[in-house]
Coordinates of C-alpha atoms and ligand atoms in Angstrom, one line a residue:
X590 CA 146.8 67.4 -10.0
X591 CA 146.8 71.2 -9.7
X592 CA 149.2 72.9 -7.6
X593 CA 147.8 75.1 -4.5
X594 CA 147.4 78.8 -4.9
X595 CA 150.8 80.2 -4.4
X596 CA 151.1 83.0 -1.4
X597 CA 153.3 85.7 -0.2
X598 CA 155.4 84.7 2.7
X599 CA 155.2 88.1 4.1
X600 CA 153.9 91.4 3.7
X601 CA 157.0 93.3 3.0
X602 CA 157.8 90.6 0.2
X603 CA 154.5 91.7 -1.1
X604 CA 154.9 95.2 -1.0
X605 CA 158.7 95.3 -2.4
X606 CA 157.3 92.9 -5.2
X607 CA 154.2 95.2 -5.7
X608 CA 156.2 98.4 -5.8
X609 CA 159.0 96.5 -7.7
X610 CA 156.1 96.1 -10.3
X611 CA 155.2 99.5 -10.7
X612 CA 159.1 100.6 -10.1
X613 CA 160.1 100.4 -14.0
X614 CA 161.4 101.5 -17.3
X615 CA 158.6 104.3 -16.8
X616 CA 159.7 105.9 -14.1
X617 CA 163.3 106.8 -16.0
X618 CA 162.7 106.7 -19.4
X619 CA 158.7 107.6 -20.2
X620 CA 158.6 109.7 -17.2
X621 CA 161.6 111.5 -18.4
X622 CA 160.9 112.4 -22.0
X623 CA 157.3 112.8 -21.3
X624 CA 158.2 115.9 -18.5
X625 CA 160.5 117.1 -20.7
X626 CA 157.6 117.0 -23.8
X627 CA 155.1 118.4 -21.3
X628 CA 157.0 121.5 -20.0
X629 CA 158.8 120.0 -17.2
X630 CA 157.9 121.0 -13.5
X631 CA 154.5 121.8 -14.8
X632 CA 153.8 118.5 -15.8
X633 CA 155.6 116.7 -12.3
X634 CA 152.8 118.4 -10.7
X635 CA 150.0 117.6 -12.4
X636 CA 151.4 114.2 -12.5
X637 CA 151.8 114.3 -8.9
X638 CA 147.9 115.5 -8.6
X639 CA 147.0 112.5 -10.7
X640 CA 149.0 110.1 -8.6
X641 CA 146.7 110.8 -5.6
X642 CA 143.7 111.4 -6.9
X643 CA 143.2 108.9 -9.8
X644 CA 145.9 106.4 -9.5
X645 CA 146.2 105.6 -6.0
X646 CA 142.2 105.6 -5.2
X647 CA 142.7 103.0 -8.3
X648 CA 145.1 101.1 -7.5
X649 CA 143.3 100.3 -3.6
X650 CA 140.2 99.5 -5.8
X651 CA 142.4 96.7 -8.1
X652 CA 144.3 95.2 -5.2
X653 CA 140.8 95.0 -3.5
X654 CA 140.1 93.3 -6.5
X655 CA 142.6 90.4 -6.5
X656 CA 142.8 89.9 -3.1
X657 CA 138.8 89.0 -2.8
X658 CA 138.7 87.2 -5.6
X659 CA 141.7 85.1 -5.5
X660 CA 142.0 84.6 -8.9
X661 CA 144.5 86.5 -10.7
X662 CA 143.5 89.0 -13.7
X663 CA 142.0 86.4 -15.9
X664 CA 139.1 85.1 -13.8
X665 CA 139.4 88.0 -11.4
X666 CA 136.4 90.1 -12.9
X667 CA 134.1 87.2 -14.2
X668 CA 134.5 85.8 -10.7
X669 CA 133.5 89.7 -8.8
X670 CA 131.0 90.8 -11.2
X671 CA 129.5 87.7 -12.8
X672 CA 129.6 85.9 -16.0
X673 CA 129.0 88.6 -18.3
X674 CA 131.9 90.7 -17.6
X675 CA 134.2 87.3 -18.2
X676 CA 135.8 89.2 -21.2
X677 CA 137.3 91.7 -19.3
X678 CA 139.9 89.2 -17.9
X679 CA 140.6 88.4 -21.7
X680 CA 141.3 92.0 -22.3
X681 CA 143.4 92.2 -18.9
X682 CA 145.9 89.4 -20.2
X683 CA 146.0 90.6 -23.4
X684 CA 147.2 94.0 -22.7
X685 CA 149.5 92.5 -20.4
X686 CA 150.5 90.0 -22.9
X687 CA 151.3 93.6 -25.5
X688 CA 153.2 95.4 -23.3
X689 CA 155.5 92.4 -22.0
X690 CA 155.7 91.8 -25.7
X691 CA 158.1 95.6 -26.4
X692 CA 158.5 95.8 -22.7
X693 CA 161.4 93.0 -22.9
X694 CA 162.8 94.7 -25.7
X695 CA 163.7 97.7 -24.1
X696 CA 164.7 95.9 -20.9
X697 CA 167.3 94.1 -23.8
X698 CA 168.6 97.7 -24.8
X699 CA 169.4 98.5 -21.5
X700 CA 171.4 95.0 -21.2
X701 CA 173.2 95.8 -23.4
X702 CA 173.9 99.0 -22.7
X703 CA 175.0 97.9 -19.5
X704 CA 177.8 95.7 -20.7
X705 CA 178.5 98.6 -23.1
X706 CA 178.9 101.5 -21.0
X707 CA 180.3 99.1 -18.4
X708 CA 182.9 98.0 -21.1
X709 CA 183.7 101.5 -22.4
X710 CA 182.5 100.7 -25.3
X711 CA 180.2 103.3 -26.4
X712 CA 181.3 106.1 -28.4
X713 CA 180.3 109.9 -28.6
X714 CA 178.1 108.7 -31.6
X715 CA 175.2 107.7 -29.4
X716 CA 172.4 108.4 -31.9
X717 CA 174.2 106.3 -34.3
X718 CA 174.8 103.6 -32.4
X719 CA 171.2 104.2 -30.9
X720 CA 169.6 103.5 -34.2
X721 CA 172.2 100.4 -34.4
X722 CA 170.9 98.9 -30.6
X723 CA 167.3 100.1 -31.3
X724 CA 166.0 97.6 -34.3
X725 CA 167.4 94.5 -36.1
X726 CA 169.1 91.2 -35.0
X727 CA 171.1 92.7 -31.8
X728 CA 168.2 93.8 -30.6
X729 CA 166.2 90.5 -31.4
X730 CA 168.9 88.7 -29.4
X731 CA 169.0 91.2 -26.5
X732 CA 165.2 90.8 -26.0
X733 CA 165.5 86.9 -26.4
X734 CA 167.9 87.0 -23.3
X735 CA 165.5 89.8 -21.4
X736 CA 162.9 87.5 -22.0
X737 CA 165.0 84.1 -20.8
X738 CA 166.0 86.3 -17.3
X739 CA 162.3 87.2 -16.5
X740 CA 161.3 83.2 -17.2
X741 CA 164.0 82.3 -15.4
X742 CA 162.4 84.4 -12.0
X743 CA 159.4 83.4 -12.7
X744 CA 159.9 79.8 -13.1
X745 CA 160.9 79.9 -9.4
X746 CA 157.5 80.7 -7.9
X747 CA 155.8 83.4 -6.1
X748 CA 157.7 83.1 -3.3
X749 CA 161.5 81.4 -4.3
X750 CA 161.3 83.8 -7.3
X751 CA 159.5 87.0 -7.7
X752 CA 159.5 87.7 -3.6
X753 CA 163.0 86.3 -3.6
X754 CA 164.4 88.8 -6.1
X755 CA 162.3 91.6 -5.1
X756 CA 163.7 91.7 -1.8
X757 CA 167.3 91.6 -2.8
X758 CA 167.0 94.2 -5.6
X759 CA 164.8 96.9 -4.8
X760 CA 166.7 97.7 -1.8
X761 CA 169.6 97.8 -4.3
X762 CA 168.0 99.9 -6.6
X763 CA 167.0 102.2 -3.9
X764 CA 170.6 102.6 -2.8
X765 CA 171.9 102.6 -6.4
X766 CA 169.2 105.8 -7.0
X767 CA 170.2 107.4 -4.4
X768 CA 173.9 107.5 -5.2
X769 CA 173.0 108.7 -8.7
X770 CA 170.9 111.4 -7.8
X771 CA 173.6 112.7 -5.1
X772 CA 176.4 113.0 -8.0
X773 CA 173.9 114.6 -10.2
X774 CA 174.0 117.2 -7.6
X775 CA 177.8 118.1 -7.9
X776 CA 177.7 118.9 -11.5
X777 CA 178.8 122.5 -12.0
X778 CA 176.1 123.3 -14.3
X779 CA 173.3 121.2 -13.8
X780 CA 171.1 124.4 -12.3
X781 CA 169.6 124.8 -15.5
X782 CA 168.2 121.1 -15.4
X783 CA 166.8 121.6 -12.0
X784 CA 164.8 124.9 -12.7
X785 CA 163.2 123.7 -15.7
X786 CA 162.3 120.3 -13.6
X787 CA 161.3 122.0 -10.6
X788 CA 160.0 125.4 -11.4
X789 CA 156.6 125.0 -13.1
X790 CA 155.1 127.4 -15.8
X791 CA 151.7 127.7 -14.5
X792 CA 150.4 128.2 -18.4
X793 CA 151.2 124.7 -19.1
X794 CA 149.4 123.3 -16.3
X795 CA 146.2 123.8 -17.1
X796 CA 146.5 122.3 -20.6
X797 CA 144.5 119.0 -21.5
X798 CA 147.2 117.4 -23.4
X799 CA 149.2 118.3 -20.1
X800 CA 146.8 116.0 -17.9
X801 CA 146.1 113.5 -20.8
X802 CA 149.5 112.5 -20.7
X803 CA 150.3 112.6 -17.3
X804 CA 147.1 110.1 -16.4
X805 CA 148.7 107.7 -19.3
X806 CA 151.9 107.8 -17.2
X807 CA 150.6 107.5 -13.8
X808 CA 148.6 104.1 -15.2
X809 CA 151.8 102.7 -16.9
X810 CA 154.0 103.6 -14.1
X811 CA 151.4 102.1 -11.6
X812 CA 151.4 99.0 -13.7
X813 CA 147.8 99.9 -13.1
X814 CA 144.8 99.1 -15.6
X815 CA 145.5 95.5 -16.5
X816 CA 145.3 92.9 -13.5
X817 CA 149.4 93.4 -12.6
X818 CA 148.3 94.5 -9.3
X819 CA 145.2 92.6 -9.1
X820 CA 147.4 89.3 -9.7
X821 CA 150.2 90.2 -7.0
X822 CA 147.3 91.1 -4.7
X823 CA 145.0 87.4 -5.2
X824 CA 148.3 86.0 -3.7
X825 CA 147.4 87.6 -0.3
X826 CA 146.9 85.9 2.7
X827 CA 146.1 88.7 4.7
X828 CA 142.9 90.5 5.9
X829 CA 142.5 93.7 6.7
X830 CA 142.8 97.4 5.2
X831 CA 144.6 98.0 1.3
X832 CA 143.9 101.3 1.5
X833 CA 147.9 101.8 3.5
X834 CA 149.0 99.2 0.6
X835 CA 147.8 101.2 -2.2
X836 CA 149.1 104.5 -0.9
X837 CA 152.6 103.1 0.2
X838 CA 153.3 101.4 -3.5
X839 CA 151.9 105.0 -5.2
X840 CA 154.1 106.9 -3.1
X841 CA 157.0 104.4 -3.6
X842 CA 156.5 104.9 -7.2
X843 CA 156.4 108.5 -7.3
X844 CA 159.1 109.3 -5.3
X845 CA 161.0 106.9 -8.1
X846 CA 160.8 109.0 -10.8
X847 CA 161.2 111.8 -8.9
X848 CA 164.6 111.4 -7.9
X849 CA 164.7 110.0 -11.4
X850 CA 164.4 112.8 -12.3
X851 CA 167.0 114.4 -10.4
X852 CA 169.6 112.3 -12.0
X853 CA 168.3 112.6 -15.6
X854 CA 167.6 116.1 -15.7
X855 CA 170.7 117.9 -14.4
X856 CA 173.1 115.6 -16.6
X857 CA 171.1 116.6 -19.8
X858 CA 171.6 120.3 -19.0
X859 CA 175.1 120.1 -18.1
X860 CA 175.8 118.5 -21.6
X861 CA 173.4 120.8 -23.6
X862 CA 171.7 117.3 -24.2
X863 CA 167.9 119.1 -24.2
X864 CA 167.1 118.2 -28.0
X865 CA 168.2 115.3 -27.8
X866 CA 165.4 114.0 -25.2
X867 CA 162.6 116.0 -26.9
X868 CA 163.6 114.5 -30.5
X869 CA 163.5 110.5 -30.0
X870 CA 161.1 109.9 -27.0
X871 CA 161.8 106.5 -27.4
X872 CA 165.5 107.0 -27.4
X873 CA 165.9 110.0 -25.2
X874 CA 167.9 107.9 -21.9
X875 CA 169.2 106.0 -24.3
X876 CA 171.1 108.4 -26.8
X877 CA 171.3 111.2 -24.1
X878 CA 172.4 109.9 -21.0
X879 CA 175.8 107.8 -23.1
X880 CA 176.7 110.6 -24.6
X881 CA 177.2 112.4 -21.5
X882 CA 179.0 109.0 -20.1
X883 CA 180.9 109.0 -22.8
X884 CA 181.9 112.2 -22.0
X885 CA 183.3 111.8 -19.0
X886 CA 186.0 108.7 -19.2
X887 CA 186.4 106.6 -16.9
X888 CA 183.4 108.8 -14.2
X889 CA 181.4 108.0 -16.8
X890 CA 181.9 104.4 -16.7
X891 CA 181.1 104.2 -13.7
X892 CA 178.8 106.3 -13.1
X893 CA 176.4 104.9 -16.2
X894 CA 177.4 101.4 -15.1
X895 CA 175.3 102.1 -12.1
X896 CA 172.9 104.4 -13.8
X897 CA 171.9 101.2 -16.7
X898 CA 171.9 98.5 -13.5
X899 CA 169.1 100.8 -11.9
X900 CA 167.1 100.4 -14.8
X901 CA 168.0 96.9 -15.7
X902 CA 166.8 96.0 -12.4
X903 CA 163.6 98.3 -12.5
X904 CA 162.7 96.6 -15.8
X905 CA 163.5 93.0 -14.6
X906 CA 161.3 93.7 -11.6
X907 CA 158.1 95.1 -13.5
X908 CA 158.6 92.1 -16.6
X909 CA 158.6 89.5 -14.3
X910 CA 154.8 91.1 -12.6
X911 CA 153.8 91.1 -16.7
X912 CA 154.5 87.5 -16.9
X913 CA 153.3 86.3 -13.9
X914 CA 149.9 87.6 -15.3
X915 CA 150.2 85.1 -18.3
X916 CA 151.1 82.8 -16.3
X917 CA 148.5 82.3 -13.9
X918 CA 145.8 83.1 -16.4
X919 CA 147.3 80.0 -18.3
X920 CA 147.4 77.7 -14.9
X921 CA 143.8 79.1 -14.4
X922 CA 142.8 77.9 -17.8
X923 CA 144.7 74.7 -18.6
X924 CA 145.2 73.7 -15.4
X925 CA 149.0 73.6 -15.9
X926 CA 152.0 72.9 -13.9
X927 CA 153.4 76.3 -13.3
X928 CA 156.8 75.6 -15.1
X929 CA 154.8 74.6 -18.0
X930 CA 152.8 77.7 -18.1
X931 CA 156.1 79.7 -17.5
X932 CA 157.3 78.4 -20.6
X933 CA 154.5 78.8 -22.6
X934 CA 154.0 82.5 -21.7
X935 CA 157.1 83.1 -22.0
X936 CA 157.7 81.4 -25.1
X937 CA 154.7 83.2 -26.6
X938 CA 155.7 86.5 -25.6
X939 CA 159.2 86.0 -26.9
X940 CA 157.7 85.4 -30.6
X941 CA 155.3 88.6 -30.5
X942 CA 158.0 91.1 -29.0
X943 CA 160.1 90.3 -32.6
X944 CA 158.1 92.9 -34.8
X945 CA 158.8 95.1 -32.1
X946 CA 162.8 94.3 -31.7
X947 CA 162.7 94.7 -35.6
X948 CA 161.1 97.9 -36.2
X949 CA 161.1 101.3 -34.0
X950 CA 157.4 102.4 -35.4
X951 CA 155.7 98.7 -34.2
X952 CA 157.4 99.2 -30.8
X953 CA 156.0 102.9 -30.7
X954 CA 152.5 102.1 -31.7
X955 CA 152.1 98.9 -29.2
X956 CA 153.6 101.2 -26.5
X957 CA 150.6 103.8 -27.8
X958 CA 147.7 101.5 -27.3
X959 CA 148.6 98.7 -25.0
X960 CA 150.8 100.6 -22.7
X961 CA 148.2 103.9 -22.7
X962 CA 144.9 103.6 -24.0
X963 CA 144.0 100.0 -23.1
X964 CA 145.4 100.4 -19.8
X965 CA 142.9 103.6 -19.2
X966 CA 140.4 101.3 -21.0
X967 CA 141.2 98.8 -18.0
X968 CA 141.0 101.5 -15.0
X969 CA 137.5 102.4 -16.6
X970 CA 136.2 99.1 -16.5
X971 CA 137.9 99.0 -12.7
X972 CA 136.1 101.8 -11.3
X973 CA 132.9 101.3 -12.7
X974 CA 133.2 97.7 -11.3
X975 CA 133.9 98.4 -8.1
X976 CA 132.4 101.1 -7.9
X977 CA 128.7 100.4 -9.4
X978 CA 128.6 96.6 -10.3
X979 CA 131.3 94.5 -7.7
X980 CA 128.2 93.9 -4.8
X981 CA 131.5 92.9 -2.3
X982 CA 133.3 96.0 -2.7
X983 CA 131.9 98.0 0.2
X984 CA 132.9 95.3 2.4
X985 CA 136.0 94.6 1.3
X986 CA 137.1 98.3 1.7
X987 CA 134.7 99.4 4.7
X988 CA 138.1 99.7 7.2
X989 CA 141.1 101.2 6.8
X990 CA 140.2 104.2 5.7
X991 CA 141.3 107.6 8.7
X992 CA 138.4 109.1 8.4
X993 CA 134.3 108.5 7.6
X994 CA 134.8 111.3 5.1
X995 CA 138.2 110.2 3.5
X996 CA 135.9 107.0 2.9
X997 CA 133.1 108.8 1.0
X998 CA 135.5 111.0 -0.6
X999 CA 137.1 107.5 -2.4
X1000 CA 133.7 106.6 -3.1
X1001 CA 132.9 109.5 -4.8
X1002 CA 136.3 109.5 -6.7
X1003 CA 135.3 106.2 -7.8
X1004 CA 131.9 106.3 -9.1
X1005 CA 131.9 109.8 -10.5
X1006 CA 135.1 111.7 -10.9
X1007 CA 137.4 109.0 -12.1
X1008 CA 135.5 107.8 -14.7
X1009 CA 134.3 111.2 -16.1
X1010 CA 138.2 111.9 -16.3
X1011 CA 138.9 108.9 -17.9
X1012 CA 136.5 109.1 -20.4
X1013 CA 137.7 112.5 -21.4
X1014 CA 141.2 111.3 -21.7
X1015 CA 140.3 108.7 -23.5
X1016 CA 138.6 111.0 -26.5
X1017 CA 141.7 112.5 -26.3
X1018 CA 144.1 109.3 -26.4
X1019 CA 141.8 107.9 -29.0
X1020 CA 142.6 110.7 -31.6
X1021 CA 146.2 110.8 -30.9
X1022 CA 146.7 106.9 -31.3
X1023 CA 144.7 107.3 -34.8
X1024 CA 147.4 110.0 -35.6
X1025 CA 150.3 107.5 -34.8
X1026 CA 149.1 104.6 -36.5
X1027 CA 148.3 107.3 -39.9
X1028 CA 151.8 108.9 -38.9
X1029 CA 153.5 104.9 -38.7
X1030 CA 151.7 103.9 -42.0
X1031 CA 153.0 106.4 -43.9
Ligands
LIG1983 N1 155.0 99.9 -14.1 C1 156.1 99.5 -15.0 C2 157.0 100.6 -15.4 O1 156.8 101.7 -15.0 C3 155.6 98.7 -16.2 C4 154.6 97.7 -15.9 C5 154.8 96.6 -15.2 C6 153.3 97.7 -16.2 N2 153.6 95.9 -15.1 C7 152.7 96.6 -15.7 C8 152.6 98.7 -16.9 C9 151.3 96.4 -15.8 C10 151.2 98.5 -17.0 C11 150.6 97.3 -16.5 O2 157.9 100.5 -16.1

């Protein structure tokens, strides 16, 4: 017998899950290096821009999505726009399927480096023991155990386990942020860090490589583009507007790495740390931030204890959303027991994230085209679905919008703008992917 559709028990749970979700390694360790890459303030504005007028629109359009379809990301589009757009649910779970796959790894780094830092037990040596944490058996085991956590949430349901732990640790991560970002403020000489995150250099604002990366960001940290949001959303019980929904978790989100940045960023000036974050993006938090922990004795223990628990739990909180998009699209297509399927995905997942756990390059590349270009790819195929092809999707959104003109404006955004600027980036993310895999080869 198959078990019912599972279901939110209440709107907050859904919301703290949702922006839980999007709440993740990006927002501290993409958003991070990529700011720092892209000429800092300049880029937090154009990212910011982005946020509201691609991502959010978006992200109302694939929670529209989910929640009218009841399905989750697998059947979701087959279901809305008819039998020959079925494959787009295939590509959905498979993206989702790549990302979890080096997603876990790095949530096993920062495990690790938890009970490192927390132990006092990382040296001034961080790029050392970086390249030690990064690749090889440690880090095979540490993503074997980040994987067995986000089964373990899973396993327990919608409601007993992702709501559950979504409403116990975002508020902690919240408060844990918060605390971060007020000690960043007393560092002596932190200034610098602060003018070259908040003052923008209008020049670099208007570049396309400026806006190409910040729409990649603004998809991965929206854990937009794949059916994430889509599935969270199909377990909805409510009627009524999305449009508040979409806007709240976007804002959520940004505000994340923004303060994010207000912790990162003054610590890496105050220790001179700048090369460090441009020179390994993977690595930057990772060889940076210990370093300046180390630094400090027994402040620093303390202070990166918190700092790798904030992002243990923002990684925990956005895996678990990655799995539960295997697992339904398994229940949908075996007709599964959900423990089963927990296993299964999770199992699954486990064995493809090794390459990544073994070798830097593989995690690079996979983070290069599942966690940028398909998930553009995905937001494509989402706007032009509900935009041109989805015949429900002017009812499903007709409220909730302030304003008759707001309205048209997200229509427009929709059929026209978004997709023009998506195709553009994706010229651009084609060519640079190409240059990574040559660059990896090699
Ligand atoms: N948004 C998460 C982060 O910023 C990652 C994530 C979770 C994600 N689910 C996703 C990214 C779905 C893309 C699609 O770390």
């Amino acid at each position: 017998m198959t078990e019912p559709r599972p279901s939110w028990h209440s709107n907050v749970g859904f919301l703290l899950a949702a922006v839980g979700s999007a709440v993740g390694l990006g927002n501290l360790w993409r958003f991070a290096y990529l700011a720092s890459e892209s000429g800092g303030a300049a880029f937090v504005l154009v990212y910011l821009a982005v946020i509201v007028l691609v991502g959010a629109p978006l992200l109302v359009a694939e929670l529209a999505m989910g929640r009218s379809a009841r399905e989750g990301a697998f059947r979701a589009p087959g279901r809305l726009a008819g039998r020959r757009l079925e494959w787009v649910g295939a590509l959905f779970v498979l993206t989702g399927f790549a990302i979890l796959s080096y997603y876990s790894v790095i949530t096993g780094w920062t495990a690790r480096y938890l009970v490192d830092v927390a132990r006092g037990a990382v040296g001034r040596d961080t790029a050392a023991r970086f390249a030690e944490a990064a690749s090889g058996g440690a880090a095979v085991a540490w993503h074997l155990a980040a994987m067995a956590l986000t089964v373990a949430i899973v396993a327990g349901g919608v409601r007993g386990g992702i709501e559950r732990a979504s409403l116990v640790l975002m508020p902690a991560l919240f408060v844990l942020l918060i605390a971060l970002a007020a000690w960043a403020g007393t560092l002596p000489d932190g200034g610098a860090g602060y003018a070259f995150y908040l003052r923008p250099d209008p020049a670099r604002m208007w570049r396309l490589d400026t806006f190409t990366s910040a729409v990649g960001q603004a998809f991965f940290s929206l854990s937009l583009g794949m059916g994430a949001m889509l599935t969270y959303a199909s377990y909805l019980q409510k009627r009524g507007s999305l449009v508040r929904e979409g806007f709240v978790i976007a804002l959520a989100d940004s505000s994340v790495a923004f303060v994010g940045g207000l912790v990162t960023f003054p610590i890496v000036y105050q220790f001179g740390l700048q090369g460090q974050v441009g020179e390994s993006t993977v690595g930057a938090l990772f060889i940076a931030l210990p370093h300046a922990f180390a630094t400090l004795g027994a402040t620093g223990q303390i202070v990166g204890t918190a700092f790798f628990l904030t992002l243990l739990i923002a990684a925990l909180t956005s895996a678990i959303s990655l799995l539960e998009v295997l697992v339904d699209a398994v229940v949908a297509r075996t007709g599964w027991s959900r423990r089963r399927a927990v296993v299964l995905a999770g199992g699954a997942t486990a064995l493809a994230g090794v390459p990544a756990a073994l070798d830097l390059r593989w995690l690079g590349v996979a983070d290069r085209i599942a966690g940028n270009l398909l998930l553009v790819v995905g937001g494509l195929i989402i706007a032009i679905l509900t935009g041109w092809i989805w015949p429900g999707a002017d009812a499903e959104l007709a409220d909730g919008f302030p304003h008759p003109r707001v309205r048209r404006a997200w229509i427009w955004l929709l059929r026209v703008a978004i997709p023009a600027a998506l195709a553009l980036v994706l010229v651009g993310a084609v060519r640079d992917a190409l240059g990574e895999i040559a660059a990896a080869i090699r």
